[in-house]
Short mmCIF file of C-alpha atoms in Angstrom, two decimals:
data_model
loop_
_atom_site.label_atom_id
_atom_site.label_comp_id
_atom_site.label_asym_id
_atom_site.label_seq_id
_atom_site.Cartn_x
_atom_site.Cartn_y
_atom_site.Cartn_z
CA TRP I 1 -11.86 18.68 6.29
CA VAL I 2 -8.38 17.06 6.07
CA GLY I 3 -9.93 13.60 5.82
CA LEU I 4 -12.20 14.84 3.00
CA ALA I 5 -9.24 16.42 1.17
CA ILE I 6 -7.15 13.18 1.36
CA MET I 7 -10.18 11.13 0.12
CA LEU I 8 -10.74 13.45 -2.84
CA ALA I 9 -7.01 13.39 -3.75
CA LEU I 10 -7.02 9.55 -3.65
CA MET I 11 -10.17 9.30 -5.69
CA ILE I 12 -8.99 11.74 -8.38
CA ASP I 13 -5.73 9.84 -8.58
CA ALA I 14 -7.60 6.54 -8.75
CA VAL I 15 -9.69 7.69 -11.80
CA VAL I 16 -6.52 8.74 -13.68
CA ASP I 17 -4.69 5.48 -12.90
CA PRO I 18 -6.38 3.45 -15.69
CA VAL I 19 -5.20 6.10 -18.23
CA ILE I 20 -1.62 5.72 -16.95
CA GLY I 21 -1.89 1.91 -17.10
CA HIS I 22 -3.27 1.98 -20.64
CA LEU I 23 -0.50 4.34 -21.87
CA SER I 24 2.20 2.24 -20.19
CA ASP I 25 0.80 -0.91 -21.92
CA HIS I 26 0.79 0.67 -25.42
CA LEU I 27 3.84 3.08 -25.43
CA HIS I 28 6.32 2.64 -28.23
CA ALA I 29 9.68 4.15 -27.23
CA ARG I 30 13.42 3.49 -27.38
CA TRP I 31 13.37 2.61 -23.64
CA GLY I 32 10.36 0.36 -23.94
CA ARG I 33 6.85 0.71 -22.40
CA ARG I 34 7.64 1.30 -18.75
CA HIS I 35 10.99 3.13 -18.23
CA PRO I 36 10.12 6.40 -19.95
CA PHE I 37 7.39 6.89 -17.32
CA MET I 38 9.66 5.87 -14.52
CA TYR I 39 12.48 8.24 -15.35
CA ALA I 40 10.10 11.10 -16.14
CA SER I 41 8.40 10.95 -12.80
CA THR I 42 11.42 10.87 -10.43
CA LEU I 43 12.16 14.59 -10.11
CA PRO I 44 8.48 15.80 -10.04
CA VAL I 45 7.76 13.35 -7.19
CA ALA I 46 10.56 14.66 -5.09
CA ILE I 47 9.81 18.37 -5.67
CA VAL I 48 6.05 18.12 -5.05
CA TYR I 49 6.43 15.76 -2.08
CA TRP I 50 8.76 18.25 -0.41
CA LEU I 51 6.22 21.05 -1.13
CA LEU I 52 3.46 19.00 0.45
CA TRP I 53 5.21 19.36 3.84
CA ASN I 54 6.46 22.88 3.31
CA PRO I 55 3.43 25.06 2.49
CA PRO I 56 3.71 28.87 2.12
CA ALA I 57 3.66 30.58 5.51
CA HIS I 58 0.73 32.57 6.84
CA MET I 59 -1.97 31.14 4.64
CA ALA I 60 -5.62 31.43 5.65
CA PRO I 61 -7.14 28.09 6.68
CA ALA I 62 -9.33 27.91 3.60
CA ALA I 63 -6.42 28.71 1.22
CA LEU I 64 -4.24 26.14 3.11
CA LEU I 65 -6.89 23.50 2.55
CA VAL I 66 -7.08 24.26 -1.21
CA PHE I 67 -3.25 24.17 -1.39
CA PHE I 68 -3.22 20.87 0.47
CA LEU I 69 -5.80 19.28 -1.91
CA LEU I 70 -4.09 20.49 -5.10
CA VAL I 71 -0.54 19.42 -4.00
CA SER I 72 -1.89 16.07 -2.69
CA VAL I 73 -3.46 15.36 -6.06
CA ILE I 74 -0.27 16.24 -7.94
CA VAL I 75 1.83 14.12 -5.58
CA ARG I 76 -0.44 11.16 -6.09
CA LEU I 77 -0.46 11.51 -9.85
CA ALA I 78 3.34 11.84 -10.02
CA ILE I 79 3.82 8.73 -7.87
CA SER I 80 1.30 6.78 -9.94
CA THR I 81 3.19 7.69 -13.11
CA TYR I 82 6.13 5.84 -11.60
CA GLU I 83 4.49 3.07 -9.54
CA ILE I 84 2.14 1.67 -12.17
CA PRO I 85 4.78 1.08 -14.85
CA SER I 86 7.23 -0.15 -12.18
CA ALA I 87 4.81 -2.67 -10.77
CA SER I 88 3.84 -3.76 -14.27
CA LEU I 89 7.40 -4.95 -14.81
CA VAL I 90 6.96 -7.94 -12.55
CA PRO I 91 4.86 -10.21 -14.85
CA GLU I 92 7.17 -9.27 -17.72
CA LEU I 93 10.41 -10.12 -16.00
CA THR I 94 9.35 -13.68 -15.30
CA GLN I 95 6.46 -16.00 -16.07
CA HIS I 96 7.52 -18.64 -13.53
CA TYR I 97 4.91 -19.26 -10.79
CA ASP I 98 7.38 -19.27 -7.88
CA GLU I 99 9.88 -16.76 -9.26
CA ARG I 100 7.20 -14.12 -9.32
CA THR I 101 6.60 -14.53 -5.58
CA SER I 102 10.33 -14.29 -4.93
CA LEU I 103 10.59 -11.14 -7.11
CA ILE I 104 7.69 -9.47 -5.39
CA SER I 105 9.18 -10.47 -2.01
CA TYR I 106 12.20 -8.33 -2.90
CA ARG I 107 9.93 -5.49 -3.93
CA TYR I 108 8.02 -5.64 -0.62
CA PHE I 109 11.22 -6.06 1.40
CA PHE I 110 12.84 -2.92 0.09
CA GLY I 111 9.54 -1.07 0.13
CA TRP I 112 8.88 -1.79 3.77
CA TRP I 113 12.49 -1.20 4.81
CA GLY I 114 12.43 2.21 3.15
CA GLY I 115 9.05 3.11 4.62
CA LEU I 116 9.92 1.82 8.04
CA GLY I 117 13.24 3.67 7.95
CA MET I 118 11.53 6.88 7.25
CA THR I 119 8.91 6.25 9.97
CA VAL I 120 11.61 5.57 12.55
CA LEU I 121 13.40 8.76 11.51
CA ALA I 122 10.19 10.68 11.75
CA TYR I 123 9.41 9.59 15.32
CA ALA I 124 12.93 9.23 16.64
CA VAL I 125 14.48 12.35 15.11
CA PHE I 126 12.00 14.78 13.56
CA LEU I 127 8.86 14.50 15.65
CA GLN I 128 10.44 15.22 18.99
CA PRO I 129 8.93 17.46 21.73
CA ASP I 130 10.29 20.89 22.33
CA ALA I 131 9.48 23.84 24.56
CA LEU I 132 6.51 24.84 22.49
CA HIS I 133 5.30 21.36 21.58
CA PRO I 134 5.31 18.85 24.47
CA VAL I 135 3.82 16.16 22.26
CA GLY I 136 6.26 15.29 19.51
CA VAL I 137 3.76 14.29 16.84
CA LEU I 138 2.23 17.80 17.07
CA ASN I 139 5.55 19.51 16.28
CA PRO I 140 5.13 21.11 12.85
CA GLU I 141 8.85 21.82 12.35
CA GLY I 142 9.55 18.14 12.47
CA TYR I 143 7.28 17.48 9.55
CA ARG I 144 9.03 20.08 7.40
CA HIS I 145 12.40 18.42 8.01
CA TYR I 146 10.86 15.04 7.33
CA GLY I 147 9.54 16.30 3.97
CA ILE I 148 13.05 17.28 2.86
CA VAL I 149 14.70 13.93 3.77
CA ALA I 150 11.80 11.89 2.43
CA ALA I 151 11.86 13.68 -0.93
CA VAL I 152 15.59 12.94 -1.35
CA VAL I 153 15.15 9.32 -0.37
CA MET I 154 12.33 8.78 -2.79
CA LEU I 155 14.26 10.40 -5.66
CA LEU I 156 17.28 8.12 -5.05
CA ALA I 157 15.15 4.99 -4.64
CA MET I 158 13.19 5.61 -7.82
CA LEU I 159 16.31 6.32 -9.83
CA ALA I 160 18.03 3.16 -8.45
CA SER I 161 15.06 1.00 -9.45
CA ALA I 162 14.72 2.51 -12.94
CA ILE I 163 18.45 2.27 -13.61
CA GLY I 164 18.69 -1.22 -12.07
CA THR I 165 16.07 -2.66 -14.37
CA HIS I 166 17.16 -0.71 -17.48
CA ARG I 167 19.25 -3.58 -18.86
CA PHE I 168 16.20 -5.80 -19.20
CA ILE I 169 14.44 -3.47 -21.61
CA PRO I 170 15.48 -5.35 -24.80
CA ASN I 171 13.91 -8.54 -23.37
CA LEU I 172 10.54 -7.02 -22.40
CA ARG I 173 7.38 -7.25 -24.52
CA GLN I 174 6.58 -4.65 -27.19
CA PRO I 175 2.91 -4.14 -27.97
CA ALA I 176 1.38 -3.86 -31.41
CA ALA I 177 0.90 -0.26 -32.53
CA LYS I 178 -2.62 1.10 -31.93
CA PRO I 179 -4.14 4.58 -31.60
CA PHE I 180 -4.89 6.02 -28.15
CA GLY I 181 -8.51 6.45 -27.18
CA PHE I 182 -10.57 6.60 -24.10
CA ARG I 183 -13.00 4.05 -25.47
CA GLY I 184 -10.10 1.61 -25.72
CA ILE I 185 -9.17 2.19 -22.14
CA PHE I 186 -12.60 1.51 -20.78
CA ARG I 187 -13.12 -1.45 -23.13
CA GLU I 188 -9.86 -3.01 -21.82
CA LEU I 189 -10.93 -2.37 -18.25
CA GLY I 190 -14.21 -4.07 -18.97
CA GLU I 191 -12.45 -7.10 -20.29
CA THR I 192 -10.12 -7.06 -17.36
CA LEU I 193 -13.05 -7.02 -14.90
CA SER I 194 -14.64 -9.92 -16.71
CA ASN I 195 -11.84 -12.23 -15.53
CA ARG I 196 -13.22 -14.09 -12.50
CA SER I 197 -9.95 -14.37 -10.66
CA PHE I 198 -9.31 -10.65 -11.12
CA LEU I 199 -12.82 -9.89 -9.87
CA ALA I 200 -12.07 -12.05 -6.74
CA LEU I 201 -8.92 -10.04 -5.99
CA PHE I 202 -10.60 -6.79 -6.84
CA SER I 203 -13.47 -7.47 -4.50
CA ALA I 204 -11.15 -8.55 -1.80
CA GLY I 205 -9.09 -5.39 -2.35
CA VAL I 206 -12.20 -3.20 -1.81
CA PHE I 207 -12.64 -4.33 1.78
CA ALA I 208 -8.99 -4.81 2.55
CA SER I 209 -8.21 -1.32 1.32
CA MET I 210 -11.03 0.19 3.38
CA ALA I 211 -9.63 -1.54 6.45
CA ALA I 212 -6.11 -0.38 5.59
CA GLY I 213 -7.23 3.24 5.16
CA LEU I 214 -9.10 3.16 8.45
CA GLN I 215 -6.06 1.60 10.15
CA ALA I 216 -3.49 3.88 8.71
CA ALA I 217 -5.54 6.95 9.78
CA LEU I 218 -6.23 5.75 13.35
CA GLN I 219 -3.02 3.96 14.17
CA ILE I 220 -1.41 7.17 15.43
CA TYR I 221 -4.42 7.75 17.79
CA ILE I 222 -4.21 4.16 19.04
CA ASN I 223 -0.51 4.47 19.78
CA THR I 224 -0.64 7.98 21.25
CA TYR I 225 -3.90 7.90 23.21
CA PHE I 226 -4.98 4.26 23.64
CA TRP I 227 -1.52 2.97 24.61
CA GLU I 228 -0.21 6.37 25.56
CA LEU I 229 3.20 5.77 23.86
CA SER I 230 5.76 8.54 23.43
CA SER I 231 7.29 9.30 20.02
CA SER I 232 10.45 7.39 21.05
CA GLN I 233 8.40 4.32 22.06
CA ILE I 234 6.48 4.46 18.77
CA SER I 235 9.76 4.54 16.91
CA VAL I 236 10.88 1.44 18.79
CA LEU I 237 7.52 -0.28 18.02
CA VAL I 238 8.11 0.51 14.33
CA LEU I 239 11.78 -0.52 14.56
CA ILE I 240 10.75 -4.20 15.30
CA SER I 241 8.99 -4.24 11.90
CA PHE I 242 12.33 -4.41 10.18
CA ALA I 243 12.62 -7.91 11.50
CA SER I 244 9.06 -8.59 10.30
CA ALA I 245 10.01 -7.61 6.77
CA VAL I 246 12.96 -10.00 6.81
CA MET I 247 10.83 -12.84 8.10
CA ALA I 248 8.10 -12.23 5.49
CA PHE I 249 10.76 -11.97 2.78
CA VAL I 250 11.98 -15.47 3.70
CA ALA I 251 8.61 -17.09 4.56
CA ALA I 252 6.30 -15.93 1.79
CA PRO I 253 8.11 -17.78 -1.07
CA ILE I 254 8.40 -20.94 1.08
CA LEU I 255 4.65 -21.00 1.82
CA SER I 256 3.86 -20.27 -1.80
CA ARG I 257 5.94 -23.21 -3.00
CA ARG I 258 4.51 -25.52 -0.27
CA PHE I 259 0.81 -24.68 -0.30
CA GLY I 260 0.22 -22.53 -3.39
CA LYS I 261 -0.42 -18.85 -3.43
CA LYS I 262 -4.19 -18.86 -2.76
CA CYS I 263 -4.07 -21.26 0.28
CA ALA I 264 -1.02 -19.55 1.73
CA ALA I 265 -2.63 -16.09 1.31
CA ILE I 266 -5.86 -17.20 3.01
CA GLY I 267 -4.01 -18.83 5.86
CA VAL I 268 -1.79 -15.87 6.49
CA SER I 269 -4.68 -13.43 6.32
CA LEU I 270 -6.80 -15.45 8.78
CA ALA I 271 -3.86 -15.51 11.21
CA GLY I 272 -3.49 -11.77 10.83
CA VAL I 273 -7.15 -11.19 11.67
CA ALA I 274 -6.83 -13.42 14.72
CA ILE I 275 -3.69 -11.84 16.08
CA GLY I 276 -3.69 -8.23 14.91
CA PRO I 277 -6.67 -6.78 16.97
CA LEU I 278 -6.02 -9.03 19.90
CA PRO I 279 -4.13 -6.53 22.14
CA ILE I 280 -7.01 -4.02 21.90
CA LEU I 281 -9.62 -6.66 22.56
CA LEU I 282 -7.66 -7.98 25.51
CA ARG I 283 -7.25 -4.42 26.91
CA LEU I 284 -11.06 -3.90 26.62
CA LEU I 285 -11.51 -7.02 28.62
CA HIS I 286 -8.90 -5.81 31.18
CA LEU I 287 -6.58 -8.74 30.35
CA PHE I 288 -3.64 -6.78 28.88
CA PRO I 289 -0.77 -4.95 30.66
CA ALA I 290 -1.72 -1.44 31.88
CA ASN I 291 -0.10 1.52 30.15
CA ALA I 292 2.01 2.20 33.11
CA SER I 293 3.26 -1.43 33.22
CA THR I 294 6.80 -2.38 32.26
CA LYS I 295 5.26 -5.34 30.42
CA LEU I 296 3.33 -3.17 27.97
CA MET I 297 6.13 -2.37 25.50
CA PRO I 298 7.63 -5.89 25.30
CA THR I 299 4.12 -7.40 24.73
CA LEU I 300 3.24 -4.83 22.02
CA LEU I 301 6.62 -5.49 20.37
CA VAL I 302 5.91 -9.24 20.07
CA PHE I 303 2.41 -8.67 18.69
CA ASN I 304 3.65 -5.98 16.24
CA LEU I 305 6.49 -8.30 14.96
CA VAL I 306 4.05 -11.08 14.18
CA THR I 307 1.20 -8.98 12.88
CA THR I 308 3.43 -6.91 10.55
CA MET I 309 5.08 -10.09 9.22
CA LEU I 310 1.59 -11.50 8.39
CA VAL I 311 0.50 -8.29 6.71
CA ILE I 312 3.61 -8.21 4.50
CA MET I 313 3.29 -11.84 3.61
CA SER I 314 -0.37 -11.35 2.72
CA GLY I 315 0.62 -8.45 0.37
CA ILE I 316 3.32 -10.46 -1.33
CA LEU I 317 1.12 -13.39 -1.96
CA SER I 318 -1.79 -11.35 -3.25
CA SER I 319 0.43 -9.37 -5.54
CA SER I 320 1.87 -12.56 -6.92
CA MET I 321 -1.60 -13.89 -7.44
CA SER I 322 -2.43 -10.81 -9.42
CA ALA I 323 0.60 -11.24 -11.68
CA ASP I 324 -0.66 -14.70 -12.71
CA ILE I 325 -3.90 -13.21 -13.99
CA VAL I 326 -1.96 -11.60 -16.90
CA GLU I 327 -1.62 -14.85 -18.84
CA ASP I 328 -5.07 -16.07 -17.80
CA SER I 329 -6.57 -12.88 -19.31
CA GLU I 330 -4.26 -13.03 -22.34
CA LEU I 331 -5.83 -16.36 -23.37
CA SER I 332 -9.29 -14.82 -23.70
CA THR I 333 -8.31 -11.23 -24.92
CA GLY I 334 -5.18 -11.91 -26.97
CA ARG I 335 -3.51 -8.99 -25.18
CA ARG I 336 -1.16 -8.56 -22.25
CA SER I 337 -2.44 -5.71 -20.07
CA GLU I 338 -0.04 -5.63 -17.12
CA GLY I 339 -0.50 -1.84 -16.71
CA VAL I 340 -4.29 -2.05 -16.79
CA PHE I 341 -4.32 -4.77 -14.16
CA VAL I 342 -1.94 -2.74 -11.86
CA ALA I 343 -3.99 0.37 -12.47
CA ALA I 344 -7.22 -1.33 -11.61
CA ASN I 345 -5.69 -2.63 -8.38
CA GLU I 346 -4.36 0.85 -7.65
CA PHE I 347 -7.82 2.24 -8.39
CA VAL I 348 -9.54 0.27 -5.72
CA GLN I 349 -6.78 0.61 -3.15
CA LYS I 350 -6.80 4.38 -3.49
CA ALA I 351 -10.41 5.10 -3.93
CA VAL I 352 -11.57 2.79 -1.17
CA SER I 353 -8.70 3.54 1.26
CA GLY I 354 -9.55 7.17 0.79
CA ILE I 355 -13.08 6.30 1.96
CA GLY I 356 -11.57 4.45 4.93
CA ILE I 357 -9.48 7.50 5.86
CA PHE I 358 -12.57 9.80 5.63
CA ALA I 359 -14.56 7.25 7.65
CA SER I 360 -11.93 7.40 10.39
CA THR I 361 -12.38 11.17 10.72
CA LEU I 362 -16.14 10.62 10.99
CA LEU I 363 -15.54 7.94 13.60
CA LEU I 364 -13.41 10.36 15.66
CA ALA I 365 -16.08 12.93 15.47
CA PHE I 366 -18.78 10.40 16.39
CA ILE I 367 -17.04 9.25 19.57
CA GLY I 368 -16.36 12.88 20.59
CA PHE I 369 -12.55 12.69 20.37
CA PRO I 370 -11.27 16.15 21.39
CA SER I 371 -9.05 18.46 19.34
CA ASP I 372 -5.48 19.15 20.59
CA ALA I 373 -5.79 16.17 22.95
CA GLN I 374 -2.98 15.38 25.32
CA PRO I 375 -2.03 11.78 26.04
CA GLY I 376 -3.43 10.70 29.44
CA ALA I 377 -5.87 13.64 29.56
CA VAL I 378 -8.58 12.21 27.26
CA ASP I 379 -11.77 10.95 28.88
CA PRO I 380 -11.14 7.17 29.43
CA LEU I 381 -14.70 6.49 28.09
CA VAL I 382 -13.77 8.16 24.80
CA VAL I 383 -10.61 6.16 24.54
CA ARG I 384 -12.49 2.92 25.30
CA LYS I 385 -15.03 3.87 22.56
CA LEU I 386 -12.09 4.22 20.18
CA GLY I 387 -10.99 0.65 20.79
CA LEU I 388 -14.56 -0.67 20.78
CA VAL I 389 -15.16 0.69 17.21
CA TYR I 390 -11.64 0.30 15.79
CA ALA I 391 -10.90 -3.46 16.46
CA PRO I 392 -14.28 -4.92 15.40
CA ALA I 393 -14.43 -2.78 12.27
CA LEU I 394 -11.05 -4.15 11.15
CA ILE I 395 -12.00 -7.72 11.84
CA VAL I 396 -15.26 -7.53 9.88
CA LEU I 397 -13.71 -5.79 6.86
CA TYR I 398 -10.75 -8.15 6.68
CA LEU I 399 -12.99 -11.27 6.97
CA VAL I 400 -15.10 -10.13 4.11
CA ALA I 401 -11.96 -9.57 2.03
CA ILE I 402 -10.80 -13.10 2.83
CA GLY I 403 -14.19 -14.47 1.73
CA PHE I 404 -13.65 -12.92 -1.72
CA LEU I 405 -10.05 -14.14 -1.89
CA ALA I 406 -11.28 -17.66 -1.53
CA THR I 407 -13.04 -17.43 -4.93
CA TYR I 408 -9.80 -16.87 -6.80
CA SER I 409 -9.19 -19.87 -9.14
CA ILE I 410 -5.71 -19.73 -10.68
CA SER I 411 -3.63 -22.55 -9.19
CA ARG I 412 -0.02 -23.54 -10.01
CA GLU I 413 -1.43 -26.20 -12.45
CA ARG I 414 -3.71 -23.79 -14.22
CA HIS I 415 -0.98 -21.22 -14.57
CA LEU I 416 1.25 -23.81 -16.22
CA SER I 417 -1.63 -24.83 -18.51
CA ASN I 418 -2.16 -21.17 -19.44
CA LEU I 419 1.56 -20.80 -20.44
CA GLU I 420 1.41 -24.00 -22.51
CA LYS I 421 -1.72 -22.82 -24.39
CA LEU I 422 -0.20 -19.43 -25.06
CA THR I 423 2.98 -21.14 -26.38
CA GLU I 424 0.80 -23.27 -28.72
CA LYS I 425 -1.06 -20.12 -29.99
CA ALA I 426 2.25 -18.36 -30.66
CA GLY I 427 3.43 -21.43 -32.63
CA THR I 428 0.40 -21.53 -34.85
#
């Protein structure tokens, strides 16, 4: 039921995203197209995100499920109202092929450090065992405290980003005035989807997002029951990812300049597919340190360091590739639609990752994973089934995504040609 509610919340949000993107592209305001949305969403995001983790006490299960679904939808919509205009700023701030990768590297760096910081706090501070809850991740009080701190962090981060980019407003594009209409939204989406390079990234995103949703939902089961890690050990495992973010921040722009975005993204993604699931596959073949071994944590730390670095680099390069589609589309449509492009990407990520999350709950039911399971007390055959399904599923989904990524066609040379043609059009 929880998996279904999350999927519905994501899919409702995904359907509304194109409307937000369209409005962001065509808004006429004193503070430009993007910043009114960014400022307006900060306080609602913080309030509703806190409420998500602090539901009213003594609710019946059915009422709690409805509450969870409604608040989840509102949280997602509020975040989208900020995230879509914010991400749409990237192609506007610079048209330079390599500068876009560097700018997105900063965005990913701070995003990952913020997310990792909250994850470490959750496991190391909030989700600790007590007398009533011997397994830390099952301690409900910890989630309530997490919700308060996370809401404050999100509020401050969003305000810092909006205020920090406010001075660029006079230099950003202003659209031609046009009436709002749902027909216009879907017509623009149709024109967007007709761009072959966007279609390549869109299709790749379908399978990558499905894999990401599956991975996000099952990672806590893998860490807690497959590897039998404690909350403190999981926090250490997450802690090493701070170094991964730094390494990706440095390496992604270098690879982009050296090999181009497409080749670099494909190479990094293939390396991630080869290395990421390897610990689970080796364990299934009895070639990995046992859970009681002192070698387990150091080995997992190394794998996590490299895998997370590759995941972040892949995200940076793919996002930078998406930014270059703006000018490619502008040549054929005569319109810059940064918000629509971002919204379309958000649509597939949310809708499909929601399916991945729901699929993970079906997978757990299929293999007979028990409720209220205690680490070390689950049938070893069930734990083995978890690994047997989890790792191959990720490999197949990511390989299909890479196949679509290979059909992307905007190189450095084509991007420069697009800019020259647009300059010529503007001159005439």
